[in-house]
């Protein structure tokens, strides 16, 4: 039930919270005002009347009471009466009337009462605070009465009640309206961004949301949204290009394999099945190699984390050099010590395989392989003495399916995925792979974080 009553929109929630907080604050403040202000006003009148009674009683006690009593500020009526009802002193405002008497038990004690009177300034009866005090005088006991009107206190109290009864709800409503308008104005750019995002589809990621000039959180949100759309557009374009290039690269070995099988099937008596089997096996191996590289790239793109452990790159390099003994180009492994990296041994071995395969295709007489620990990094360097890589192509070679003219000429069966996959593996392990400046030939340098158990 509470969940259904709770507002769904941020605007309604903030307005509700602001209104409830304002209502609580004004309710507490109103309660404090209603409790304290009337009491303070009443206390001020009580204090003035009490002081007037005591002053006149003091004069009466020593026998200095004049017949016409001076009226203190805001104490309208004063009267001194003996036990037989004779007036010993009176203020001008009484005009021959008597203040109402009430029982007084002890002398020198001030007693209070409220009565309805018609004062000197009122035409109708009004509430008065009356105080009385009996004192003993040389002529006998005398009772002093003093009265002050409570009209101002009552008017002030009624005004406070009226202001609170009418003003507080009005202020609460005003707070709610202002909060609703202010939050609406603050969220208007968000609504515009949402509307603009709603029309952006996967087929057209070129559109961007408008960025407000307010330089606040909303403008930062819009800027971040545009940055995200930029990355999505680049990712979508890369994916489309990747799919197109993958289709093209896979079509070639599949077409070659199909052609060879169709020719062999059409002329079975004239076919050298041993040679045909060798050629189809080579095409199948190339197809399997491309698929393996594509699958590994897909896993890296998806952020898949394989089982990782401490891997000694020096040992992997030794195994690579041993496997390549007797090849077209010798691999010279420089002496190295333990170089531990925390990662996947399969992926790291694939990184070395791709770098050495690339160097083998371009090298003329020698490939140098170095593994060294430099500070907190393990540096793997593969250097060949081939034609090298032009400076403008040193980043292009890491684009998927990118093959430079020299690479196409030297190896028609390449896929253009080796170096991009190697860089993805290095980045996935927190490192990097770059083409360094070197003459003659090319030098590729991979830097990976050193693992310290």
Short mmCIF file of C-alpha atoms in Angstrom, two decimals:
data_model
loop_
_atom_site.label_atom_id
_atom_site.label_comp_id
_atom_site.label_asym_id
_atom_site.label_seq_id
_atom_site.Cartn_x
_atom_site.Cartn_y
_atom_site.Cartn_z
CA UNK A 1 0.00 0.00 0.00
CA UNK A 2 2.80 2.40 0.94
CA UNK A 3 4.64 1.54 -2.27
CA UNK A 4 1.57 2.49 -4.33
CA UNK A 5 1.22 5.79 -2.45
CA UNK A 6 4.91 6.67 -2.80
CA UNK A 7 5.40 9.02 -5.80
CA UNK A 8 7.25 7.51 -8.74
CA UNK A 9 8.73 10.65 -10.27
CA UNK A 10 11.70 12.48 -8.75
CA UNK A 11 9.81 15.76 -9.10
CA UNK A 12 6.86 14.47 -7.08
CA UNK A 13 9.12 12.83 -4.49
CA UNK A 14 11.16 15.99 -3.90
CA UNK A 15 8.01 18.11 -3.75
CA UNK A 16 6.46 15.72 -1.23
CA UNK A 17 9.61 15.67 0.90
CA UNK A 18 9.93 19.47 0.86
CA UNK A 19 6.23 19.90 1.70
CA UNK A 20 6.35 17.39 4.56
CA UNK A 21 9.52 18.95 5.98
CA UNK A 22 7.99 22.45 5.73
CA UNK A 23 4.79 21.20 7.40
CA UNK A 24 6.73 19.63 10.28
CA UNK A 25 8.91 22.73 10.76
CA UNK A 26 5.96 25.13 10.71
CA UNK A 27 3.90 22.85 12.97
CA UNK A 28 6.66 22.78 15.58
CA UNK A 29 7.24 26.54 15.24
CA UNK A 30 3.52 27.24 15.50
CA UNK A 31 3.22 25.08 18.60
CA UNK A 32 6.09 26.93 20.24
CA UNK A 33 4.56 30.29 19.35
CA UNK A 34 1.12 29.30 20.63
CA UNK A 35 2.62 28.03 23.87
CA UNK A 36 5.09 30.82 24.61
CA UNK A 37 3.83 34.08 23.11
CA UNK A 38 0.40 34.28 24.89
CA UNK A 39 2.05 33.29 28.16
CA UNK A 40 4.68 35.98 27.73
CA UNK A 41 2.06 38.62 26.92
CA UNK A 42 -0.07 37.55 29.85
CA UNK A 43 3.01 37.50 32.08
CA UNK A 44 3.89 41.07 31.10
CA UNK A 45 0.39 42.28 32.12
CA UNK A 46 0.55 40.20 35.30
CA UNK A 47 3.87 41.72 36.24
CA UNK A 48 2.68 45.29 35.71
CA UNK A 49 -0.48 44.79 37.78
CA UNK A 50 1.44 43.00 40.53
CA UNK A 51 3.94 45.85 40.73
CA UNK A 52 1.17 48.44 40.86
CA UNK A 53 -0.64 46.60 43.68
CA UNK A 54 2.51 46.27 45.75
CA UNK A 55 3.47 49.92 45.24
CA UNK A 56 0.06 51.25 46.32
CA UNK A 57 -0.07 48.72 49.19
CA UNK A 58 3.30 49.99 50.40
CA UNK A 59 2.09 53.58 50.39
CA UNK A 60 -1.11 52.51 52.18
CA UNK A 61 0.83 50.65 54.88
CA UNK A 62 2.77 53.79 55.90
CA UNK A 63 -0.29 56.02 55.68
CA UNK A 64 0.78 58.04 52.63
CA UNK A 65 -2.01 57.00 50.31
CA UNK A 66 -3.47 59.97 48.39
CA UNK A 67 -7.15 60.16 47.59
CA UNK A 68 -6.50 60.31 43.82
CA UNK A 69 -4.17 57.49 42.89
CA UNK A 70 -1.69 57.78 40.02
CA UNK A 71 -2.22 55.12 37.38
CA UNK A 72 0.98 53.35 36.26
CA UNK A 73 1.61 52.65 32.60
CA UNK A 74 -0.98 50.18 31.17
CA UNK A 75 -2.66 49.60 34.55
CA UNK A 76 -6.02 51.28 34.05
CA UNK A 77 -7.83 50.89 37.38
CA UNK A 78 -6.63 51.07 41.04
CA UNK A 79 -8.71 51.17 44.20
CA UNK A 80 -8.00 51.02 47.94
CA UNK A 81 -10.95 50.03 50.19
CA UNK A 82 -11.14 49.45 53.99
CA UNK A 83 -13.10 46.65 55.61
CA UNK A 84 -16.21 48.82 55.91
CA UNK A 85 -16.24 49.55 52.19
CA UNK A 86 -14.97 53.11 52.40
CA UNK A 87 -12.76 54.16 49.50
CA UNK A 88 -9.35 55.21 50.72
CA UNK A 89 -7.98 55.99 47.25
CA UNK A 90 -9.12 55.55 43.70
CA UNK A 91 -7.87 56.09 40.16
CA UNK A 92 -9.76 58.53 37.88
CA UNK A 93 -10.89 55.77 35.49
CA UNK A 94 -13.32 54.15 37.95
CA UNK A 95 -15.72 57.12 37.90
CA UNK A 96 -17.48 56.17 41.14
CA UNK A 97 -17.53 52.43 40.45
CA UNK A 98 -15.94 49.68 42.51
CA UNK A 99 -13.68 46.90 41.33
CA UNK A 100 -15.17 43.46 41.97
CA UNK A 101 -14.15 42.06 45.34
CA UNK A 102 -13.06 38.45 45.82
CA UNK A 103 -12.04 36.50 48.91
CA UNK A 104 -8.63 37.29 50.42
CA UNK A 105 -7.47 34.86 53.05
CA UNK A 106 -4.22 36.41 54.29
CA UNK A 107 -2.65 39.82 54.46
CA UNK A 108 0.42 40.82 52.48
CA UNK A 109 -0.34 38.16 49.87
CA UNK A 110 -1.27 39.09 46.29
CA UNK A 111 -4.36 37.31 44.91
CA UNK A 112 -5.43 37.28 41.25
CA UNK A 113 -8.67 36.92 39.33
CA UNK A 114 -10.08 37.62 35.91
CA UNK A 115 -13.34 39.49 35.56
CA UNK A 116 -15.44 41.16 32.88
CA UNK A 117 -15.39 44.94 33.30
CA UNK A 118 -16.20 48.09 31.42
CA UNK A 119 -13.09 50.14 31.63
CA UNK A 120 -12.39 53.78 31.01
CA UNK A 121 -11.76 53.22 27.29
CA UNK A 122 -14.13 50.31 26.54
CA UNK A 123 -17.80 50.75 25.71
CA UNK A 124 -18.54 47.08 26.33
CA UNK A 125 -17.31 44.61 28.86
CA UNK A 126 -13.79 43.27 28.40
CA UNK A 127 -11.55 40.82 30.22
CA UNK A 128 -9.50 42.35 33.01
CA UNK A 129 -6.80 40.91 35.21
CA UNK A 130 -7.45 42.00 38.80
CA UNK A 131 -4.97 41.66 41.64
CA UNK A 132 -5.71 42.36 45.31
CA UNK A 133 -3.56 42.65 48.42
CA UNK A 134 -4.63 43.32 52.03
CA UNK A 135 -2.31 45.38 54.26
CA UNK A 136 -2.54 46.57 57.82
CA UNK A 137 -2.48 50.35 58.28
CA UNK A 138 -2.75 52.65 61.30
CA UNK A 139 -6.45 53.04 60.46
CA UNK A 140 -7.08 49.33 60.09
CA UNK A 141 -6.90 46.77 57.29
CA UNK A 142 -7.07 48.13 53.73
CA UNK A 143 -7.42 46.11 50.55
CA UNK A 144 -5.74 47.43 47.40
CA UNK A 145 -7.13 46.39 44.02
CA UNK A 146 -5.47 46.96 40.62
CA UNK A 147 -6.78 45.93 37.23
CA UNK A 148 -5.37 45.94 33.71
CA UNK A 149 -7.18 45.14 30.52
CA UNK A 150 -6.42 41.88 28.73
CA UNK A 151 -7.85 43.18 25.46
CA UNK A 152 -4.44 43.66 23.83
CA UNK A 153 -3.35 40.20 24.94
CA UNK A 154 -6.55 38.67 23.59
CA UNK A 155 -6.28 40.57 20.30
CA UNK A 156 -2.66 39.54 19.90
CA UNK A 157 -3.55 35.91 20.69
CA UNK A 158 -6.42 35.93 18.18
CA UNK A 159 -4.12 37.50 15.58
CA UNK A 160 -1.51 34.80 16.18
CA UNK A 161 -4.12 32.07 15.86
CA UNK A 162 -5.46 33.62 12.65
CA UNK A 163 -2.01 34.02 11.14
CA UNK A 164 -1.07 30.45 12.02
CA UNK A 165 -4.39 29.00 10.88
CA UNK A 166 -4.31 30.81 7.53
CA UNK A 167 -0.65 31.60 6.92
CA UNK A 168 0.96 28.27 7.73
CA UNK A 169 -1.13 26.23 5.25
CA UNK A 170 -0.61 28.96 2.66
CA UNK A 171 3.17 28.91 3.19
CA UNK A 172 3.22 25.11 3.03
CA UNK A 173 1.30 25.18 -0.25
CA UNK A 174 3.65 27.90 -1.52
CA UNK A 175 6.68 25.76 -0.58
CA UNK A 176 5.18 22.81 -2.46
CA UNK A 177 4.41 24.90 -5.56
CA UNK A 178 7.85 26.55 -5.59
CA UNK A 179 9.56 23.18 -5.10
CA UNK A 180 7.50 21.66 -7.90
CA UNK A 181 8.41 24.54 -10.25
CA UNK A 182 12.08 24.62 -9.21
CA UNK A 183 12.56 20.86 -9.55
CA UNK A 184 10.69 20.92 -12.86
CA UNK A 185 12.98 23.65 -14.15
CA UNK A 186 16.05 21.74 -12.93
CA UNK A 187 14.89 18.47 -14.51
CA UNK A 188 13.74 19.99 -17.79
CA UNK A 189 17.18 19.46 -19.38
CA UNK A 190 17.07 15.84 -18.18
CA UNK A 191 13.70 15.37 -19.85
CA UNK A 192 15.10 16.89 -23.04
CA UNK A 193 18.12 14.57 -22.89
CA UNK A 194 15.79 11.58 -22.38
CA UNK A 195 13.69 12.61 -25.38
CA UNK A 196 16.78 13.01 -27.54
CA UNK A 197 18.15 9.66 -26.40
CA UNK A 198 14.82 7.97 -27.14
CA UNK A 199 15.14 8.71 -30.88
CA UNK A 200 18.73 7.41 -31.12
CA UNK A 201 18.75 3.87 -32.47
CA UNK A 202 21.40 1.27 -33.11
CA UNK A 203 21.15 1.97 -36.84
CA UNK A 204 22.00 5.66 -36.37
CA UNK A 205 24.40 6.47 -33.55
CA UNK A 206 25.60 9.72 -35.08
CA UNK A 207 23.11 11.93 -33.20
CA UNK A 208 24.07 13.61 -29.94
CA UNK A 209 22.15 15.21 -27.07
CA UNK A 210 22.32 18.96 -26.49
CA UNK A 211 24.63 20.05 -23.66
CA UNK A 212 23.25 22.87 -21.42
CA UNK A 213 25.50 25.87 -20.83
CA UNK A 214 24.88 25.83 -17.07
CA UNK A 215 28.12 23.95 -16.27
CA UNK A 216 26.39 21.90 -13.57
CA UNK A 217 25.65 18.23 -12.98
CA UNK A 218 23.09 18.19 -15.80
CA UNK A 219 25.60 19.52 -18.33
CA UNK A 220 28.14 16.98 -17.08
CA UNK A 221 25.52 14.25 -17.54
CA UNK A 222 24.88 15.41 -21.11
CA UNK A 223 28.61 15.54 -21.87
CA UNK A 224 29.12 12.06 -20.41
CA UNK A 225 26.15 10.80 -22.45
CA UNK A 226 27.72 12.17 -25.63
CA UNK A 227 31.05 10.56 -24.73
CA UNK A 228 29.24 7.25 -24.22
CA UNK A 229 27.50 7.64 -27.58
CA UNK A 230 30.89 8.35 -29.18
CA UNK A 231 32.26 5.12 -27.73
CA UNK A 232 29.15 3.21 -28.77
CA UNK A 233 29.41 4.56 -32.31
CA UNK A 234 33.07 3.62 -32.52
CA UNK A 235 32.33 0.20 -31.05
CA UNK A 236 29.45 -0.38 -33.46
CA UNK A 237 31.57 0.71 -36.40
CA UNK A 238 34.41 -1.54 -35.24
CA UNK A 239 31.99 -4.41 -34.87
CA UNK A 240 30.52 -3.89 -38.34
CA UNK A 241 33.99 -3.68 -39.82
CA UNK A 242 35.07 -6.70 -37.84
CA UNK A 243 32.12 -8.77 -39.07
CA UNK A 244 32.72 -7.69 -42.66
CA UNK A 245 36.45 -8.41 -42.51
CA UNK A 246 35.90 -11.70 -40.70
CA UNK A 247 33.41 -12.76 -43.37
CA UNK A 248 35.91 -11.85 -46.07
CA UNK A 249 38.81 -13.64 -44.38
CA UNK A 250 36.78 -16.76 -43.69
CA UNK A 251 35.36 -16.86 -47.21
CA UNK A 252 38.81 -17.28 -48.79
CA UNK A 253 39.87 -20.57 -47.11
CA UNK A 254 36.33 -21.92 -47.30
CA UNK A 255 36.14 -21.09 -51.03
CA UNK A 256 39.55 -22.64 -51.64
CA UNK A 257 38.57 -25.75 -49.71
CA UNK A 258 35.27 -26.05 -51.55
CA UNK A 259 36.88 -25.54 -54.96
CA UNK A 260 39.48 -28.22 -54.33
CA UNK A 261 36.85 -30.69 -53.18
CA UNK A 262 34.52 -29.89 -56.11
CA UNK A 263 37.35 -30.43 -58.65
CA UNK A 264 38.39 -33.68 -56.96
CA UNK A 265 34.80 -34.87 -56.88
CA UNK A 266 34.24 -33.96 -60.56
CA UNK A 267 37.39 -35.76 -61.76
CA UNK A 268 38.03 -38.54 -59.24
CA UNK A 269 40.14 -40.63 -61.60
CA UNK A 270 42.43 -37.75 -62.49
CA UNK A 271 42.83 -36.43 -58.92
CA UNK A 272 45.95 -36.85 -56.84
CA UNK A 273 44.14 -37.54 -53.61
CA UNK A 274 47.26 -37.30 -51.48
CA UNK A 275 48.07 -33.81 -52.77
CA UNK A 276 44.41 -32.80 -52.58
CA UNK A 277 44.22 -34.00 -48.99
CA UNK A 278 47.34 -32.01 -48.11
CA UNK A 279 45.94 -28.85 -49.70
CA UNK A 280 42.53 -29.22 -48.04
CA UNK A 281 44.21 -29.92 -44.72
CA UNK A 282 46.24 -26.73 -45.08
CA UNK A 283 43.06 -24.76 -45.86
CA UNK A 284 41.30 -26.33 -42.90
CA UNK A 285 44.25 -25.47 -40.63
CA UNK A 286 44.20 -21.86 -41.82
CA UNK A 287 40.44 -21.73 -41.24
CA UNK A 288 40.87 -23.20 -37.75
CA UNK A 289 43.64 -20.69 -36.99
CA UNK A 290 41.46 -17.75 -38.02
CA UNK A 291 38.52 -19.07 -35.98
CA UNK A 292 40.75 -19.57 -32.92
CA UNK A 293 42.01 -15.99 -33.19
CA UNK A 294 38.49 -14.65 -33.65
CA UNK A 295 37.25 -16.59 -30.63
CA UNK A 296 40.11 -15.34 -28.47
CA UNK A 297 39.46 -11.75 -29.61
CA UNK A 298 35.77 -12.18 -28.83
CA UNK A 299 36.59 -13.42 -25.33
CA UNK A 300 38.97 -10.52 -24.75
CA UNK A 301 36.38 -8.03 -26.03
CA UNK A 302 33.79 -9.55 -23.68
CA UNK A 303 36.14 -9.13 -20.73
CA UNK A 304 36.35 -12.85 -20.00
CA UNK A 305 38.98 -13.54 -17.35
CA UNK A 306 40.66 -16.96 -17.70
CA UNK A 307 42.34 -18.75 -14.83
CA UNK A 308 45.49 -16.84 -14.01
CA UNK A 309 48.63 -17.88 -12.23
CA UNK A 310 52.29 -16.93 -12.06
CA UNK A 311 53.80 -17.46 -15.53
CA UNK A 312 57.53 -17.27 -16.22
CA UNK A 313 57.93 -15.48 -19.56
CA UNK A 314 61.58 -16.50 -19.71
CA UNK A 315 60.56 -20.17 -19.66
CA UNK A 316 57.88 -19.53 -22.32
CA UNK A 317 60.49 -17.78 -24.49
CA UNK A 318 62.86 -20.74 -24.10
CA UNK A 319 60.12 -23.13 -25.23
CA UNK A 320 59.32 -20.90 -28.21
CA UNK A 321 62.98 -20.80 -29.24
CA UNK A 322 63.29 -24.56 -28.85
CA UNK A 323 60.20 -25.22 -31.00
CA UNK A 324 61.58 -22.99 -33.76
CA UNK A 325 65.00 -24.63 -34.00
CA UNK A 326 65.78 -25.53 -37.61
CA UNK A 327 63.32 -23.00 -39.01
CA UNK A 328 63.88 -20.68 -41.95
CA UNK A 329 65.18 -17.92 -39.68
CA UNK A 330 66.97 -18.71 -36.42
CA UNK A 331 65.55 -17.27 -33.21
CA UNK A 332 68.32 -15.99 -30.92
CA UNK A 333 67.17 -15.93 -27.31
CA UNK A 334 69.24 -13.63 -25.13
CA UNK A 335 70.04 -14.95 -21.62
CA UNK A 336 67.22 -14.21 -19.18
CA UNK A 337 66.29 -14.95 -15.60
CA UNK A 338 62.90 -15.55 -13.95
CA UNK A 339 60.36 -13.01 -15.24
CA UNK A 340 57.04 -13.70 -13.56
CA UNK A 341 53.76 -12.33 -14.87
CA UNK A 342 50.35 -12.98 -13.34
CA UNK A 343 48.20 -14.15 -16.22
CA UNK A 344 47.03 -16.86 -18.55
CA UNK A 345 49.83 -19.08 -19.81
CA UNK A 346 47.81 -19.92 -22.95
CA UNK A 347 47.27 -16.28 -23.86
CA UNK A 348 50.83 -15.23 -23.04
CA UNK A 349 52.20 -18.10 -25.12
CA UNK A 350 49.90 -16.97 -27.96
CA UNK A 351 51.31 -13.44 -27.63
CA UNK A 352 54.88 -14.74 -28.08
CA UNK A 353 53.78 -17.03 -30.92
CA UNK A 354 52.17 -14.18 -32.85
CA UNK A 355 55.14 -11.85 -32.36
CA UNK A 356 57.63 -14.49 -33.51
CA UNK A 357 55.44 -15.57 -36.45
CA UNK A 358 55.21 -11.95 -37.56
CA UNK A 359 58.99 -11.53 -37.25
CA UNK A 360 59.60 -14.81 -39.13
CA UNK A 361 57.58 -13.60 -42.12
CA UNK A 362 59.67 -10.43 -42.46
CA UNK A 363 63.13 -11.36 -41.14
CA UNK A 364 66.00 -11.90 -43.54
CA UNK A 365 68.57 -13.79 -41.46
CA UNK A 366 67.94 -13.40 -37.73
CA UNK A 367 65.33 -12.80 -34.99
CA UNK A 368 66.39 -11.56 -31.57
CA UNK A 369 64.16 -12.44 -28.60
CA UNK A 370 64.80 -10.74 -25.25
CA UNK A 371 62.98 -11.06 -21.93
CA UNK A 372 64.14 -8.71 -19.18
CA UNK A 373 62.88 -7.34 -15.88
CA UNK A 374 62.94 -3.53 -15.77
CA UNK A 375 61.70 -2.10 -12.49
CA UNK A 376 58.11 -3.27 -12.00
CA UNK A 377 57.71 -4.53 -15.56
CA UNK A 378 58.69 -7.50 -17.66
CA UNK A 379 59.78 -6.32 -21.11
CA UNK A 380 59.61 -8.69 -24.08
CA UNK A 381 61.41 -7.50 -27.21
CA UNK A 382 61.21 -9.20 -30.61
CA UNK A 383 63.53 -7.75 -33.27
CA UNK A 384 63.91 -8.81 -36.90
CA UNK A 385 66.21 -7.60 -39.67
CA UNK A 386 63.54 -7.32 -42.35
CA UNK A 387 62.14 -4.31 -44.16
CA UNK A 388 60.77 -2.67 -41.01
CA UNK A 389 57.51 -0.80 -40.44
CA UNK A 390 57.05 2.78 -41.59
CA UNK A 391 56.32 5.30 -38.82
CA UNK A 392 52.88 6.11 -40.26
CA UNK A 393 51.94 2.41 -40.14
CA UNK A 394 53.07 1.65 -36.59
CA UNK A 395 49.54 1.95 -35.21
CA UNK A 396 47.75 0.62 -38.28
CA UNK A 397 49.38 -2.78 -37.89
CA UNK A 398 47.39 -3.23 -34.66
CA UNK A 399 44.06 -2.74 -36.43
CA UNK A 400 42.19 -5.97 -37.02
CA UNK A 401 42.53 -7.51 -40.48
CA UNK A 402 44.99 -4.78 -41.50
CA UNK A 403 47.78 -6.18 -43.68
CA UNK A 404 50.48 -3.99 -45.17
CA UNK A 405 51.54 -4.59 -48.79
CA UNK A 406 54.81 -6.28 -47.72
CA UNK A 407 52.89 -8.66 -45.47
CA UNK A 408 50.48 -9.59 -48.26
CA UNK A 409 53.37 -10.22 -50.62
CA UNK A 410 55.31 -12.40 -48.17
CA UNK A 411 52.38 -14.38 -46.75
CA UNK A 412 49.19 -14.62 -48.78
CA UNK A 413 47.57 -16.84 -46.14
CA UNK A 414 47.84 -14.33 -43.27
CA UNK A 415 44.70 -13.03 -41.56
CA UNK A 416 45.85 -9.69 -40.15
CA UNK A 417 44.78 -10.74 -36.65
CA UNK A 418 48.12 -11.68 -35.08
CA UNK A 419 49.36 -8.29 -33.90
CA UNK A 420 45.89 -6.98 -32.92
CA UNK A 421 45.34 -10.12 -30.85
CA UNK A 422 48.77 -9.74 -29.26
CA UNK A 423 48.02 -6.16 -28.21
CA UNK A 424 44.62 -7.20 -26.81
CA UNK A 425 46.34 -9.90 -24.75
CA UNK A 426 48.93 -7.41 -23.45
CA UNK A 427 46.23 -4.87 -22.53
CA UNK A 428 44.13 -7.57 -20.86
CA UNK A 429 47.15 -8.33 -18.64
CA UNK A 430 47.57 -4.67 -17.71
CA UNK A 431 50.42 -4.05 -20.16
CA UNK A 432 51.08 -2.64 -23.61
CA UNK A 433 52.49 -3.56 -27.01
CA UNK A 434 54.09 -1.02 -29.34
CA UNK A 435 56.38 -0.81 -32.37
CA UNK A 436 59.65 0.76 -31.27
CA UNK A 437 62.09 2.75 -33.36
CA UNK A 438 64.71 0.43 -34.87
CA UNK A 439 66.89 0.23 -37.97
CA UNK A 440 67.11 -2.02 -39.87
CA UNK A 441 64.02 -4.17 -39.46
CA UNK A 442 61.22 -3.90 -36.93
CA UNK A 443 61.18 -4.14 -33.15
CA UNK A 444 58.04 -4.91 -31.15
CA UNK A 445 58.12 -4.29 -27.40
CA UNK A 446 55.60 -5.73 -24.95
CA UNK A 447 55.57 -4.47 -21.34
CA UNK A 448 53.71 -6.48 -18.71
CA UNK A 449 53.43 -5.91 -14.94
CA UNK A 450 55.96 -7.89 -12.92
CA UNK A 451 54.37 -10.37 -10.55
CA UNK A 452 55.86 -10.44 -7.06
CA UNK A 453 54.52 -13.41 -5.02
#
